[in-house]
Amino acid sequence: VAGVQEAVSVLMNASASRRVLLGIGDGADTNPETARAQLAELRKKAEAARIELIAVHYANDGLEGDPALLRVL
């Protein structure tokens, strides 16, 4: 969540004609319910700033993340 928050802040100050945030993750978080709410707020903030969000779920044996967490973006 902290990385997405930082990226949204940086992109909000960018003067590019197109701003895109590509997030790649396994969906693992120490507190998924809190992360879900925080990511939903960041999505709203990004949409208001016209920042495109793309989330990619990375799965591998041994990684037990929740891909639904990335769908919030």
PDB file of C-alpha atoms in Angstrom:
ATOM      1  CA  VAL A   1       0.000   0.000   0.000  1.00  0.00           C
ATOM      2  CA  ALA A   2       2.807   2.409   0.843  1.00  0.00           C
ATOM      3  CA  GLY A   3       4.347   1.974  -2.600  1.00  0.00           C
ATOM      4  CA  VAL A   4       1.048   2.667  -4.350  1.00  0.00           C
ATOM      5  CA  GLN A   5       0.499   5.699  -2.135  1.00  0.00           C
ATOM      6  CA  GLU A   6       3.934   7.073  -2.973  1.00  0.00           C
ATOM      7  CA  ALA A   7       3.469   6.431  -6.698  1.00  0.00           C
ATOM      8  CA  VAL A   8       0.075   8.168  -6.764  1.00  0.00           C
ATOM      9  CA  SER A   9       1.582  11.191  -4.987  1.00  0.00           C
ATOM     10  CA  VAL A  10       4.459  11.384  -7.469  1.00  0.00           C
ATOM     11  CA  LEU A  11       2.151  11.005 -10.461  1.00  0.00           C
ATOM     12  CA  MET A  12      -0.240  13.661  -9.149  1.00  0.00           C
ATOM     13  CA  ASN A  13       2.632  16.146  -9.425  1.00  0.00           C
ATOM     14  CA  ALA A  14       3.780  14.940 -12.845  1.00  0.00           C
ATOM     15  CA  SER A  15       3.045  17.204 -15.797  1.00  0.00           C
ATOM     16  CA  ALA A  16       2.855  14.410 -18.384  1.00  0.00           C
ATOM     17  CA  SER A  17      -0.113  14.228 -20.731  1.00  0.00           C
ATOM     18  CA  ARG A  18      -0.709  10.620 -19.708  1.00  0.00           C
ATOM     19  CA  ARG A  19      -0.039   9.198 -16.262  1.00  0.00           C
ATOM     20  CA  VAL A  20      -0.181   5.448 -15.653  1.00  0.00           C
ATOM     21  CA  LEU A  21       0.579   3.452 -12.528  1.00  0.00           C
ATOM     22  CA  LEU A  22       1.437  -0.206 -13.103  1.00  0.00           C
ATOM     23  CA  GLY A  23       1.361  -2.207  -9.897  1.00  0.00           C
ATOM     24  CA  ILE A  24       2.735  -5.750  -9.795  1.00  0.00           C
ATOM     25  CA  GLY A  25       2.255  -7.797  -6.670  1.00  0.00           C
ATOM     26  CA  ASP A  26       1.350 -11.098  -5.111  1.00  0.00           C
ATOM     27  CA  GLY A  27      -1.593  -9.690  -3.152  1.00  0.00           C
ATOM     28  CA  ALA A  28       0.030 -10.495   0.187  1.00  0.00           C
ATOM     29  CA  ASP A  29      -0.320  -7.864   2.878  1.00  0.00           C
ATOM     30  CA  THR A  30       0.052  -7.977   6.642  1.00  0.00           C
ATOM     31  CA  ASN A  31      -3.481  -6.632   7.097  1.00  0.00           C
ATOM     32  CA  PRO A  32      -5.566  -7.340   3.970  1.00  0.00           C
ATOM     33  CA  GLU A  33      -8.791  -5.703   5.187  1.00  0.00           C
ATOM     34  CA  THR A  34      -7.068  -2.432   6.018  1.00  0.00           C
ATOM     35  CA  ALA A  35      -5.099  -2.635   2.770  1.00  0.00           C
ATOM     36  CA  ARG A  36      -8.329  -3.162   0.803  1.00  0.00           C
ATOM     37  CA  ALA A  37      -9.845   0.035   2.225  1.00  0.00           C
ATOM     38  CA  GLN A  38      -6.642   2.015   1.711  1.00  0.00           C
ATOM     39  CA  LEU A  39      -6.281   0.830  -1.883  1.00  0.00           C
ATOM     40  CA  ALA A  40      -9.904   1.727  -2.614  1.00  0.00           C
ATOM     41  CA  GLU A  41      -9.255   5.273  -1.364  1.00  0.00           C
ATOM     42  CA  LEU A  42      -6.079   5.504  -3.419  1.00  0.00           C
ATOM     43  CA  ARG A  43      -8.010   4.322  -6.489  1.00  0.00           C
ATOM     44  CA  LYS A  44     -10.545   7.130  -5.980  1.00  0.00           C
ATOM     45  CA  LYS A  45      -7.748   9.658  -5.536  1.00  0.00           C
ATOM     46  CA  ALA A  46      -6.007   8.431  -8.689  1.00  0.00           C
ATOM     47  CA  GLU A  47      -9.216   8.491 -10.726  1.00  0.00           C
ATOM     48  CA  ALA A  48      -9.903  12.052  -9.617  1.00  0.00           C
ATOM     49  CA  ALA A  49      -6.395  13.001 -10.772  1.00  0.00           C
ATOM     50  CA  ARG A  50      -6.897  11.129 -14.075  1.00  0.00           C
ATOM     51  CA  ILE A  51      -4.198   8.578 -13.318  1.00  0.00           C
ATOM     52  CA  GLU A  52      -4.700   5.222 -15.040  1.00  0.00           C
ATOM     53  CA  LEU A  53      -4.212   2.220 -12.765  1.00  0.00           C
ATOM     54  CA  ILE A  54      -3.162  -1.219 -13.948  1.00  0.00           C
ATOM     55  CA  ALA A  55      -2.682  -4.071 -11.464  1.00  0.00           C
ATOM     56  CA  VAL A  56      -0.936  -7.336 -12.290  1.00  0.00           C
ATOM     57  CA  HIS A  57      -1.109 -10.326  -9.962  1.00  0.00           C
ATOM     58  CA  TYR A  58       2.087 -12.336  -9.732  1.00  0.00           C
ATOM     59  CA  ALA A  59       1.567 -15.898  -8.519  1.00  0.00           C
ATOM     60  CA  ASN A  60       4.213 -18.490  -7.872  1.00  0.00           C
ATOM     61  CA  ASP A  61       4.498 -21.673  -5.842  1.00  0.00           C
ATOM     62  CA  GLY A  62       5.000 -20.755  -2.225  1.00  0.00           C
ATOM     63  CA  LEU A  63       3.444 -17.275  -2.503  1.00  0.00           C
ATOM     64  CA  GLU A  64       0.076 -17.101  -0.825  1.00  0.00           C
ATOM     65  CA  GLY A  65      -1.345 -13.699  -1.653  1.00  0.00           C
ATOM     66  CA  ASP A  66      -4.927 -12.695  -2.350  1.00  0.00           C
ATOM     67  CA  PRO A  67      -5.401 -11.679  -6.008  1.00  0.00           C
ATOM     68  CA  ALA A  68      -8.697 -10.035  -5.021  1.00  0.00           C
ATOM     69  CA  LEU A  69      -6.716  -7.423  -3.115  1.00  0.00           C
ATOM     70  CA  LEU A  70      -5.177  -6.220  -6.378  1.00  0.00           C
ATOM     71  CA  ARG A  71      -8.589  -6.084  -8.050  1.00  0.00           C
ATOM     72  CA  VAL A  72      -9.432  -3.162  -5.749  1.00  0.00           C
ATOM     73  CA  LEU A  73      -7.124  -1.071  -7.916  1.00  0.00           C
TER      74      LEU A  73
END
